[in-house]
Coordinates of C-alpha atoms in Angstrom, one line a residue:
M1 CA -42.4 -12.8 3.2
I2 CA -44.8 -15.4 4.6
N3 CA -45.1 -18.6 2.7
M4 CA -48.7 -19.0 1.2
N5 CA -48.5 -22.8 1.5
I6 CA -48.0 -22.6 5.3
I7 CA -51.0 -20.2 5.5
K8 CA -53.1 -22.6 3.5
K9 CA -52.2 -25.6 5.7
L10 CA -52.9 -23.6 9.0
F11 CA -56.3 -22.6 7.7
F12 CA -57.1 -26.2 6.7
L13 CA -56.0 -27.4 10.4
L14 CA -58.3 -24.9 11.6
L15 CA -61.1 -26.2 9.8
L16 CA -60.6 -29.6 10.9
S17 CA -60.7 -28.5 14.4
F18 CA -64.2 -27.3 14.1
A19 CA -65.3 -30.3 11.8
P20 CA -66.2 -32.8 14.7
A21 CA -69.0 -30.5 16.1
V22 CA -70.5 -30.5 12.5
V23 CA -69.9 -34.1 11.3
F24 CA -70.2 -36.2 14.4
A25 CA -73.6 -36.3 16.1
A26 CA -74.6 -38.4 19.0
Q27 CA -76.8 -41.4 18.4
I28 CA -79.7 -41.7 20.9
S29 CA -81.7 -44.9 20.9
V30 CA -85.1 -45.5 22.9
S31 CA -86.2 -48.7 24.9
F32 CA -88.6 -49.6 27.5
D33 CA -88.4 -51.8 30.6
R34 CA -91.6 -53.5 29.7
N35 CA -93.6 -53.6 26.4
P36 CA -96.7 -54.0 26.4
V37 CA -98.0 -52.4 29.7
S38 CA -101.2 -51.5 31.1
Q39 CA -102.7 -48.0 31.2
D40 CA -102.8 -48.3 35.1
E41 CA -99.0 -49.3 35.5
S42 CA -96.1 -47.1 35.4
F43 CA -93.0 -48.0 33.1
Q44 CA -89.7 -46.5 32.2
I45 CA -88.6 -45.0 28.8
I46 CA -84.9 -45.3 28.5
F47 CA -82.9 -42.9 26.2
T48 CA -79.3 -44.2 25.6
A49 CA -76.7 -41.9 23.9
N50 CA -73.5 -43.3 22.6
D51 CA -71.7 -39.9 23.3
T52 CA -72.5 -36.7 25.1
P53 CA -75.2 -34.9 23.2
D54 CA -75.4 -31.3 22.2
N55 CA -77.6 -30.2 25.2
D56 CA -79.9 -31.4 27.9
P57 CA -83.0 -33.2 26.7
D58 CA -86.5 -31.6 26.5
F59 CA -88.9 -34.1 27.5
G60 CA -91.9 -31.8 27.1
P61 CA -93.4 -33.7 24.0
L62 CA -93.8 -36.8 26.2
E63 CA -96.5 -35.0 28.1
R64 CA -99.0 -35.2 25.3
D65 CA -99.6 -39.1 25.8
F66 CA -97.7 -39.8 29.1
E67 CA -97.8 -38.5 32.7
I68 CA -94.1 -37.9 33.8
L69 CA -93.6 -39.2 37.3
G70 CA -89.8 -38.9 37.6
Q71 CA -86.4 -39.0 35.9
S72 CA -82.9 -40.0 36.5
Q73 CA -79.4 -39.9 34.5
S74 CA -76.5 -42.1 34.6
S75 CA -73.4 -42.6 32.4
N76 CA -70.9 -45.3 31.9
S77 CA -67.3 -45.2 30.4
S78 CA -65.1 -48.0 29.3
W79 CA -61.7 -48.5 27.6
I80 CA -61.5 -51.7 25.3
N81 CA -58.5 -52.6 23.1
G82 CA -57.1 -49.0 23.1
K83 CA -60.4 -47.4 22.3
S84 CA -62.7 -45.5 24.6
S85 CA -66.5 -45.6 24.6
K86 CA -69.1 -43.7 26.5
T87 CA -72.9 -44.1 27.2
I88 CA -75.3 -41.8 28.9
Q89 CA -78.7 -42.9 29.9
W90 CA -81.8 -40.8 30.8
T91 CA -84.6 -43.0 32.4
V92 CA -88.0 -41.2 32.5
N93 CA -90.7 -43.0 34.7
V94 CA -94.1 -42.4 33.0
M95 CA -97.7 -43.7 33.0
A96 CA -99.7 -43.8 29.9
K97 CA -102.8 -41.3 29.7
H98 CA -104.9 -43.5 27.4
P99 CA -104.6 -47.0 25.9
G100 CA -103.5 -47.7 22.3
S101 CA -100.2 -48.1 20.4
L102 CA -98.6 -44.9 21.5
I103 CA -95.6 -43.2 19.9
V104 CA -92.8 -41.8 22.0
P105 CA -92.0 -38.8 19.8
A106 CA -88.4 -37.5 19.0
V107 CA -87.0 -35.7 21.8
K108 CA -84.3 -32.9 21.2
F109 CA -81.0 -32.9 22.9
G110 CA -79.9 -29.7 21.5
D111 CA -79.0 -30.2 17.8
D112 CA -79.2 -34.0 18.7
V113 CA -82.4 -35.9 18.3
S114 CA -83.6 -39.3 19.4
Q115 CA -85.4 -41.6 17.3
P116 CA -89.3 -42.3 17.7
A117 CA -90.5 -45.5 19.2
S118 CA -93.9 -47.3 20.0
V119 CA -95.2 -48.8 23.1
L120 CA -98.4 -50.9 23.2
V121 CA -100.7 -49.7 26.2
T122 CA -103.5 -52.1 27.1
Q123 CA -106.8 -51.2 28.9
A124 CA -106.6 -50.7 32.6
T125 CA -107.8 -53.5 34.8
V126 CA -111.4 -52.5 36.0
N127 CA -112.9 -54.0 39.3
K128 CA -110.2 -56.5 39.9
A129 CA -111.1 -59.2 42.3
V130 CA -109.1 -57.9 45.3
D131 CA -110.5 -57.6 48.9
A132 CA -110.1 -54.3 50.5
D133 CA -107.8 -55.7 53.2
D134 CA -105.5 -57.3 50.7
D135 CA -102.3 -55.1 51.3
L136 CA -100.0 -57.9 50.2
F137 CA -100.9 -60.7 47.4
L138 CA -99.3 -62.7 44.5
E139 CA -100.4 -62.9 41.0
V140 CA -99.2 -65.5 38.4
D141 CA -100.0 -66.1 34.9
A142 CA -98.6 -68.2 31.9
T143 CA -98.7 -67.3 28.2
P144 CA -99.6 -69.3 26.2
Q145 CA -101.5 -71.9 28.4
S146 CA -101.8 -74.3 25.4
P147 CA -98.2 -74.5 24.0
Y148 CA -96.7 -77.1 22.0
V149 CA -94.2 -79.5 23.4
Q150 CA -90.7 -77.8 24.1
S151 CA -92.3 -74.3 23.1
Q152 CA -91.6 -71.4 25.2
V153 CA -94.1 -70.3 27.9
L154 CA -93.6 -67.1 29.6
Y155 CA -94.6 -67.5 33.3
A156 CA -94.8 -64.2 35.3
V157 CA -95.2 -63.7 39.1
R158 CA -96.2 -60.3 40.5
L159 CA -96.0 -59.2 44.1
Y160 CA -98.6 -56.4 44.9
R161 CA -98.0 -54.6 48.1
R162 CA -99.2 -51.3 49.8
V163 CA -97.3 -52.1 53.0
E164 CA -93.6 -51.8 53.9
I165 CA -91.6 -55.1 53.8
A166 CA -88.4 -55.6 55.9
Q167 CA -87.5 -58.8 54.0
A168 CA -89.1 -61.5 51.9
S169 CA -88.2 -64.7 50.2
L170 CA -90.2 -66.4 47.3
S171 CA -90.1 -69.9 46.2
E172 CA -89.1 -71.0 42.7
P173 CA -91.6 -72.5 40.3
E174 CA -91.8 -76.2 40.1
L175 CA -92.9 -78.4 37.2
G176 CA -92.0 -81.9 36.3
D177 CA -90.7 -82.7 32.8
A178 CA -89.8 -79.1 32.0
V179 CA -86.8 -76.7 31.6
I180 CA -87.4 -73.7 33.6
E181 CA -85.0 -70.6 33.2
K182 CA -85.2 -67.1 35.2
L183 CA -85.3 -64.2 32.8
G184 CA -83.2 -61.2 33.7
D185 CA -83.7 -58.9 36.9
D186 CA -86.9 -58.2 38.7
S187 CA -88.8 -55.0 37.7
N188 CA -90.6 -52.7 39.9
Y189 CA -93.5 -50.3 39.0
N190 CA -96.8 -48.6 40.3
T191 CA -100.4 -49.5 39.6
Q192 CA -103.8 -48.9 40.7
I193 CA -106.4 -51.4 41.4
N194 CA -110.0 -50.3 42.2
G195 CA -108.6 -46.8 42.9
V196 CA -105.8 -48.2 45.4
N197 CA -102.2 -47.5 44.7
Y198 CA -99.9 -50.6 44.9
L199 CA -96.2 -51.1 44.3
V200 CA -95.5 -54.1 42.0
T201 CA -92.5 -56.5 41.9
E202 CA -92.5 -58.5 38.8
R203 CA -90.4 -61.7 38.1
K204 CA -90.3 -63.6 34.6
Y205 CA -89.4 -67.3 33.8
A206 CA -89.2 -69.2 30.6
V207 CA -90.8 -72.7 30.9
F208 CA -90.2 -75.3 28.2
P209 CA -92.3 -78.4 28.7
Q210 CA -90.8 -81.5 27.6
K211 CA -93.8 -83.7 27.1
S212 CA -97.4 -83.3 25.9
G213 CA -100.4 -83.5 28.2
A214 CA -101.7 -81.5 31.2
L215 CA -98.8 -80.1 33.3
T216 CA -99.4 -78.1 36.5
I217 CA -97.1 -75.5 38.0
K218 CA -97.3 -75.7 41.7
P219 CA -98.3 -72.6 43.7
L220 CA -95.5 -70.2 44.8
M221 CA -95.0 -69.3 48.4
L222 CA -94.0 -65.8 49.8
T223 CA -92.7 -65.5 53.3
A224 CA -92.5 -61.7 54.1
E225 CA -91.6 -59.7 57.3
V226 CA -94.2 -57.0 57.2
V227 CA -93.5 -53.7 59.1
A228 CA -96.4 -53.1 61.6
N229 CA -97.9 -49.5 61.9
T230 CA -97.8 -49.7 65.7
R231 CA -94.9 -48.7 67.9
P232 CA -93.8 -50.2 71.2
N233 CA -95.2 -48.6 74.4
F234 CA -91.7 -47.4 75.5
N235 CA -91.8 -44.7 72.7
G236 CA -89.9 -46.8 70.1
F237 CA -86.7 -47.7 72.0
F238 CA -83.7 -47.4 69.6
N239 CA -86.4 -46.6 66.9
S240 CA -86.9 -50.4 66.3
Q241 CA -89.6 -51.7 63.9
M242 CA -92.1 -54.1 64.9
T243 CA -92.7 -56.8 62.2
K244 CA -94.9 -59.8 61.6
T245 CA -94.2 -62.7 59.5
K246 CA -96.9 -63.3 56.5
K247 CA -97.0 -66.3 54.4
I248 CA -98.9 -66.1 51.0
L249 CA -99.6 -68.7 48.3
S250 CA -100.3 -67.9 44.7
K251 CA -102.6 -70.0 42.5
S252 CA -101.4 -73.0 40.5
V253 CA -101.3 -72.8 36.7
T254 CA -102.2 -75.9 34.5
L255 CA -100.7 -76.0 31.0
D256 CA -102.3 -78.0 28.2
V257 CA -99.2 -79.1 26.3
K258 CA -99.9 -80.2 22.7
P259 CA -97.6 -82.8 20.8
A260 CA -95.8 -81.6 17.7
P261 CA -98.3 -81.3 14.9
A262 CA -98.6 -84.0 12.3
T263 CA -97.9 -81.3 9.5
F264 CA -94.2 -80.9 10.7
T265 CA -92.1 -83.1 8.4
G266 CA -88.7 -82.2 9.7
K267 CA -86.5 -84.8 11.4
H268 CA -85.6 -82.6 14.4
W269 CA -88.5 -80.9 16.2
L270 CA -87.7 -77.2 16.7
S271 CA -90.2 -74.7 18.0
A272 CA -89.3 -70.9 18.2
E273 CA -90.9 -67.4 17.8
Q274 CA -88.2 -66.3 15.4
L275 CA -85.2 -67.9 13.6
V276 CA -82.4 -66.6 11.6
L277 CA -79.7 -68.7 9.7
K278 CA -76.9 -67.1 8.0
E279 CA -73.5 -67.8 6.4
E280 CA -70.2 -65.6 6.4
W281 CA -66.7 -66.2 4.8
S282 CA -63.4 -64.8 6.0
G283 CA -62.4 -64.0 2.4
D284 CA -63.6 -64.3 -1.3
N285 CA -64.8 -67.9 -1.7
Q286 CA -64.7 -67.3 -5.6
Q287 CA -60.9 -66.8 -5.6
M288 CA -59.6 -69.2 -3.1
K289 CA -56.0 -70.4 -3.3
V290 CA -55.1 -74.0 -3.4
G291 CA -53.6 -75.0 0.0
E292 CA -54.7 -71.7 1.7
P293 CA -57.6 -71.8 4.3
L294 CA -60.7 -69.7 4.4
T295 CA -63.3 -69.7 7.5
R296 CA -66.8 -70.5 6.8
T297 CA -69.1 -69.3 9.9
L298 CA -72.5 -70.6 10.2
T299 CA -74.8 -68.9 12.6
L300 CA -78.3 -70.0 13.9
L301 CA -80.1 -67.4 16.1
A302 CA -83.4 -68.4 17.7
K303 CA -85.9 -66.6 19.9
G304 CA -88.0 -68.5 22.2
T305 CA -86.1 -71.6 22.4
T306 CA -83.1 -73.3 24.4
V307 CA -79.6 -73.6 22.8
G308 CA -80.0 -77.5 23.5
Q309 CA -82.7 -77.6 20.8
L310 CA -80.6 -76.0 18.0
P311 CA -79.4 -78.7 15.5
E312 CA -76.1 -79.1 14.0
L313 CA -75.4 -77.0 10.8
N314 CA -72.2 -78.5 9.2
I315 CA -73.6 -81.9 8.3
G316 CA -73.3 -82.2 4.5
K317 CA -70.7 -84.2 2.6
V318 CA -68.3 -82.4 0.5
D319 CA -65.7 -83.2 -2.3
E320 CA -62.7 -85.2 -1.2
Q321 CA -60.4 -82.5 -2.7
L322 CA -61.9 -79.9 -0.3
K323 CA -60.5 -80.4 3.1
T324 CA -62.6 -79.2 5.9
Y325 CA -61.5 -78.7 9.7
P326 CA -64.7 -77.8 11.9
D327 CA -64.1 -76.0 15.3
Q328 CA -65.9 -76.7 18.3
P329 CA -69.4 -75.0 18.2
A330 CA -70.1 -71.7 20.2
L331 CA -73.2 -72.0 22.2
Q332 CA -74.9 -69.1 24.0
E333 CA -78.1 -68.2 25.6
Q334 CA -79.4 -64.6 26.4
K335 CA -82.1 -64.2 29.0
K336 CA -84.3 -61.3 28.0
P337 CA -87.5 -60.0 29.7
E338 CA -89.3 -61.2 26.6
G339 CA -88.0 -64.6 26.5
L340 CA -84.8 -66.8 25.9
I341 CA -82.5 -66.2 22.8
A342 CA -80.4 -69.2 21.7
F343 CA -77.3 -68.8 19.7
R344 CA -75.2 -71.5 17.8
E345 CA -72.0 -70.6 15.8
E346 CA -69.9 -73.1 13.9
K347 CA -66.6 -72.1 12.3
I348 CA -65.2 -74.5 9.6
A349 CA -61.6 -74.1 7.9
V350 CA -61.9 -74.9 4.2
I351 CA -58.9 -75.8 2.3
P352 CA -58.9 -76.8 -1.5
S353 CA -56.2 -79.3 -2.4
K354 CA -56.7 -78.9 -6.0
A355 CA -57.7 -76.1 -8.4
G356 CA -61.3 -76.2 -9.7
F357 CA -65.1 -75.6 -8.8
Y358 CA -66.5 -77.2 -5.6
K359 CA -70.1 -77.2 -4.4
L360 CA -71.2 -77.2 -0.7
P361 CA -74.6 -78.7 -0.2
A362 CA -77.7 -76.4 0.8
I363 CA -78.4 -76.3 4.5
E364 CA -82.0 -76.4 5.5
I365 CA -83.5 -76.1 9.0
P366 CA -87.1 -76.9 9.3
W367 CA -88.8 -75.2 12.4
F368 CA -92.3 -74.6 13.7
N369 CA -93.2 -70.9 14.0
S370 CA -95.0 -70.7 17.3
Q371 CA -96.4 -67.1 16.4
S372 CA -97.9 -68.2 13.1
Q373 CA -98.5 -71.9 14.1
K374 CA -96.9 -72.9 10.9
M375 CA -93.8 -74.9 9.6
E376 CA -91.0 -72.9 8.0
I377 CA -87.6 -73.7 6.6
A378 CA -84.6 -71.6 7.2
K379 CA -82.2 -72.1 4.3
I380 CA -78.7 -71.4 2.9
P381 CA -78.7 -72.3 -0.8
E382 CA -76.1 -74.4 -2.4
T383 CA -72.8 -72.6 -2.3
T384 CA -70.3 -72.9 -5.3
I385 CA -66.6 -71.9 -4.4
T386 CA -63.7 -71.5 -6.9
A387 CA -60.2 -72.6 -6.1
L388 CA -57.3 -71.2 -8.2
E389 CA -53.5 -72.3 -8.3
A390 CA -51.6 -70.5 -5.7
V391 CA -49.4 -67.7 -7.2
G392 CA -45.6 -68.5 -7.1
V393 CA -45.8 -72.2 -6.6
Q394 CA -42.4 -73.6 -7.6
P395 CA -42.4 -76.9 -9.4
D396 CA -40.5 -79.9 -7.9
I397 CA -36.7 -80.0 -8.6
A398 CA -35.6 -82.8 -11.1
A399 CA -32.3 -83.9 -12.5
P400 CA -31.4 -81.6 -15.5
V401 CA -32.3 -83.0 -19.0
A402 CA -29.8 -82.5 -21.8
P403 CA -31.3 -79.6 -23.8
T404 CA -32.2 -79.8 -27.5
P405 CA -29.5 -78.2 -29.6
V406 CA -30.8 -74.8 -30.7
Q407 CA -29.0 -72.0 -32.3
Q408 CA -28.7 -69.4 -29.4
P409 CA -27.7 -65.8 -29.9
Q410 CA -24.3 -64.6 -29.2
K411 CA -25.3 -62.5 -26.2
A412 CA -27.0 -65.3 -24.4
E413 CA -23.9 -67.5 -24.4
A414 CA -22.3 -65.1 -22.1
V415 CA -24.7 -66.0 -19.3
M416 CA -24.7 -69.7 -19.6
P417 CA -23.5 -71.6 -16.6
T418 CA -19.9 -72.7 -16.7
I419 CA -20.4 -76.1 -15.1
S420 CA -20.4 -79.0 -17.4
Q421 CA -23.1 -81.5 -17.8
P422 CA -21.4 -84.3 -16.0
Q423 CA -20.3 -82.1 -13.1
Q424 CA -23.9 -80.8 -12.7
Q425 CA -25.1 -84.4 -12.4
N426 CA -22.5 -85.2 -9.8
V427 CA -23.5 -82.2 -7.6
W428 CA -27.2 -83.1 -7.6
L429 CA -26.2 -86.7 -6.9
W430 CA -24.3 -85.5 -3.8
V431 CA -27.1 -83.2 -2.6
S432 CA -29.7 -86.0 -2.9
V433 CA -27.6 -88.4 -0.8
F434 CA -27.0 -85.6 1.9
L435 CA -30.7 -84.9 2.3
A436 CA -31.6 -88.6 2.3
S437 CA -29.1 -89.2 5.0
G438 CA -30.6 -86.4 7.1
W439 CA -34.1 -87.7 6.6
L440 CA -33.1 -91.3 7.7
A441 CA -31.3 -89.9 10.9
T442 CA -34.3 -87.8 11.8
L443 CA -36.8 -90.7 11.3
A444 CA -34.4 -92.9 13.5
Y445 CA -34.2 -90.2 16.2
F446 CA -38.1 -90.0 16.4
L447 CA -38.5 -93.7 16.4
I448 CA -36.2 -94.0 19.1
K449 CA -37.3 -91.2 21.4
R450 CA -41.2 -91.5 20.6
P451 CA -43.0 -92.3 23.9
A452 CA -44.4 -95.6 24.1
K453 CA -48.2 -95.9 24.1
K454 CA -49.5 -96.2 27.8
P455 CA -50.0 -99.9 28.4
L456 CA -53.6 -101.0 29.3
A457 CA -52.1 -102.3 32.5
E458 CA -50.9 -98.8 33.5
K459 CA -54.5 -97.4 33.1
S460 CA -56.4 -96.9 36.3
E461 CA -59.4 -99.0 37.0
R462 CA -61.5 -95.8 36.9
E463 CA -60.2 -94.9 33.3
I464 CA -60.9 -98.4 32.1
R465 CA -64.5 -98.4 33.4
L466 CA -65.1 -94.9 31.9
E467 CA -64.0 -96.1 28.5
D468 CA -66.0 -99.3 28.8
S469 CA -69.2 -97.3 29.8
V470 CA -68.6 -95.1 26.9
K471 CA -68.3 -98.0 24.5
S472 CA -71.5 -99.5 25.8
L473 CA -73.3 -96.1 25.5
K474 CA -72.3 -95.8 21.9
K475 CA -73.4 -99.3 21.0
A476 CA -76.7 -98.8 22.9
C477 CA -77.4 -95.6 21.1
A478 CA -76.6 -97.2 17.6
D479 CA -78.9 -100.0 18.4
N480 CA -81.7 -97.6 19.9
N481 CA -81.7 -99.7 23.1
A482 CA -83.0 -97.2 25.7
A483 CA -82.6 -99.6 28.7
V484 CA -79.0 -100.5 27.9
A485 CA -78.2 -96.7 27.3
K486 CA -79.6 -95.9 30.7
D487 CA -77.4 -98.4 32.4
A488 CA -74.4 -97.2 30.5
L489 CA -75.2 -93.8 31.4
L490 CA -75.6 -94.5 34.9
A491 CA -72.2 -96.5 35.0
W492 CA -70.5 -93.5 33.4
G493 CA -72.1 -91.0 35.8
R494 CA -71.1 -93.1 38.7
Q495 CA -67.3 -93.0 37.6
K496 CA -67.4 -89.3 36.4
F497 CA -69.5 -87.4 39.1
G498 CA -70.4 -90.0 41.6
A499 CA -74.1 -89.7 40.6
T500 CA -76.5 -92.4 41.0
S501 CA -79.5 -91.3 38.9
L502 CA -80.3 -89.9 35.5
G503 CA -81.6 -86.6 36.9
A504 CA -78.4 -86.0 38.9
I505 CA -76.2 -86.7 35.6
A506 CA -78.6 -84.4 33.6
E507 CA -77.9 -81.5 36.1
L508 CA -74.1 -81.9 35.7
S509 CA -74.3 -81.9 32.0
D510 CA -74.6 -79.1 29.4
A511 CA -78.2 -78.0 28.3
R512 CA -78.3 -80.1 25.0
L513 CA -77.2 -83.4 26.8
R514 CA -79.2 -82.6 29.8
D515 CA -82.4 -82.3 27.6
E516 CA -81.5 -85.7 25.8
I517 CA -81.1 -87.5 29.1
L518 CA -84.3 -86.1 30.5
N519 CA -86.1 -87.3 27.1
L520 CA -84.5 -90.8 27.7
N521 CA -85.8 -90.8 31.4
Q522 CA -89.3 -89.9 29.8
V523 CA -89.3 -92.6 27.2
L524 CA -88.3 -95.2 29.9
Y525 CA -91.0 -94.2 32.4
G526 CA -93.5 -93.6 29.6
K527 CA -93.2 -97.3 28.3
A528 CA -92.3 -96.2 24.8
A529 CA -88.6 -97.2 24.8
E530 CA -89.0 -99.3 21.6
L531 CA -89.6 -95.9 19.8
W532 CA -86.4 -94.3 21.2
Q533 CA -83.9 -93.0 18.8
G534 CA -80.3 -93.0 20.4
K535 CA -78.4 -90.9 17.7
K536 CA -79.2 -87.5 19.2
L537 CA -78.3 -88.6 22.8
F538 CA -74.8 -89.9 21.8
Q539 CA -74.2 -86.9 19.6
A540 CA -75.0 -84.6 22.6
F541 CA -72.8 -86.8 24.7
V542 CA -69.8 -86.3 22.2
E543 CA -70.4 -82.6 22.1
N544 CA -70.6 -82.3 25.8
K545 CA -67.2 -84.3 26.1
A546 CA -65.6 -82.0 23.5
R547 CA -66.7 -78.7 25.3
E548 CA -65.2 -80.1 28.6
K549 CA -61.8 -80.6 26.8
M550 CA -62.1 -77.1 25.1
A551 CA -62.7 -75.5 28.6
A552 CA -59.7 -77.4 30.1
T553 CA -57.1 -76.3 27.5
D554 CA -56.1 -73.0 25.8
D555 CA -54.6 -74.8 22.7
D556 CA -54.9 -73.2 19.2
K557 CA -58.4 -74.1 17.9
L558 CA -57.0 -74.9 14.4
E559 CA -54.1 -77.1 15.8
P560 CA -55.2 -80.3 13.8
L561 CA -54.2 -78.3 10.7
Y562 CA -50.6 -78.5 11.7
R563 CA -50.4 -81.7 13.6
L564 CA -48.5 -84.5 12.1

């Protein structure tokens, strides 16, 4: 007779085998290679699926607002930490049929469907000033042209061509007193100018001017080997191509850089398009245990600024009974087509040494919103944490005290210890003597074996000079003496890198120290040295030194917690 329980289990397993097709659906996102775009420019709509969808896509709904020029498909599989992942992309090359905020409708992939998305299409350029014989030319623009100091300017250069190019090289933009970062890879698309088709290659840069006033980005030069239409008289021997070298200059672009507005009251000038400040804990900070650490993670994410502009986050003072061990900050920059995204993360191990309630001060980051042209404050409010006594904590062992005579039940007498009071005291006395002897022997061993501190005479002359230059720099920064700070930096740079100028030292430093060195250089040559504040420079110098040590070792980041 067949067991009914076995039949039920088999039926249940059969249902599970069909469940994935019903429960799990591919998620399909939509993105663009450029947004906004002009009506006379082609662009790409990219559909990305996190798994194989139910069926092939039906791009028919796109034809309502877009002309489909072509499409392609690619896939990528990876295996990370024992888990496999797969992405499939469909790239559709289109051109908008009319301007406006156009909606890319949901596209069906069988039973799976993509999410709608919007793209801004601007009016096509009419009667652009291009000569009929211009088969190759450069166009540059900067947005905005009147930025605030240290704000992001998107500088775009476009190469228009209707001829074949064998090879070409383009110079980089040059602008004194500015930080310039290339954004992503070049993009290619088609456009029409006065009824003529052109292939366009676009390259973008993020420019951050470091001082106010009129700043001019010099013209760029393109050197190209253009393939000629004519062939040699000997019928194209070996099918070789005839080329001619052509050099083209772009126009210069002048920026009218404004100083920080007087309405900005923050101590640290920070201009960005968007800014997010958040806090996370590795556990419940309302039920912390005495002596047990929790990690507090502070994250600052800003769009349209460099990582060197992001301020420190963990600067507030806390109760002495609350021990904090900050890790080295994690700094990152992402270069997107729409601009630079800067990221700063600070992890702090928090250990209460006594039960009770503790307050962590509020964190406020004043910043200037370059989109709304207003000052804003990103804030984490004051945080209250609760520390509880750790469960199972044993009290210190002390010598036994004679108990107060109390009438005990007869049953309890059976389990009383058989060692008498004087004997018990003798046992503890010998245990104490033994432990004390072991402790003294261990202490004597470490005192004998501990390596002696390296004598000053054994230090190399280079090490002594480096230490002296750092001490001089620290004092100069504390005294806000820009001239002495410059001399100390030059002395340090000569010993460290063999550099002989502030500019050379800046190029060999990380982003934040580089910006502070450039600022010092600007102050010195701007004859405003008496207004210079050295705190930020030395702070950036210390962080740069710490990051160098972190890169050179793989030690545990929380090692100070356990070091004697």
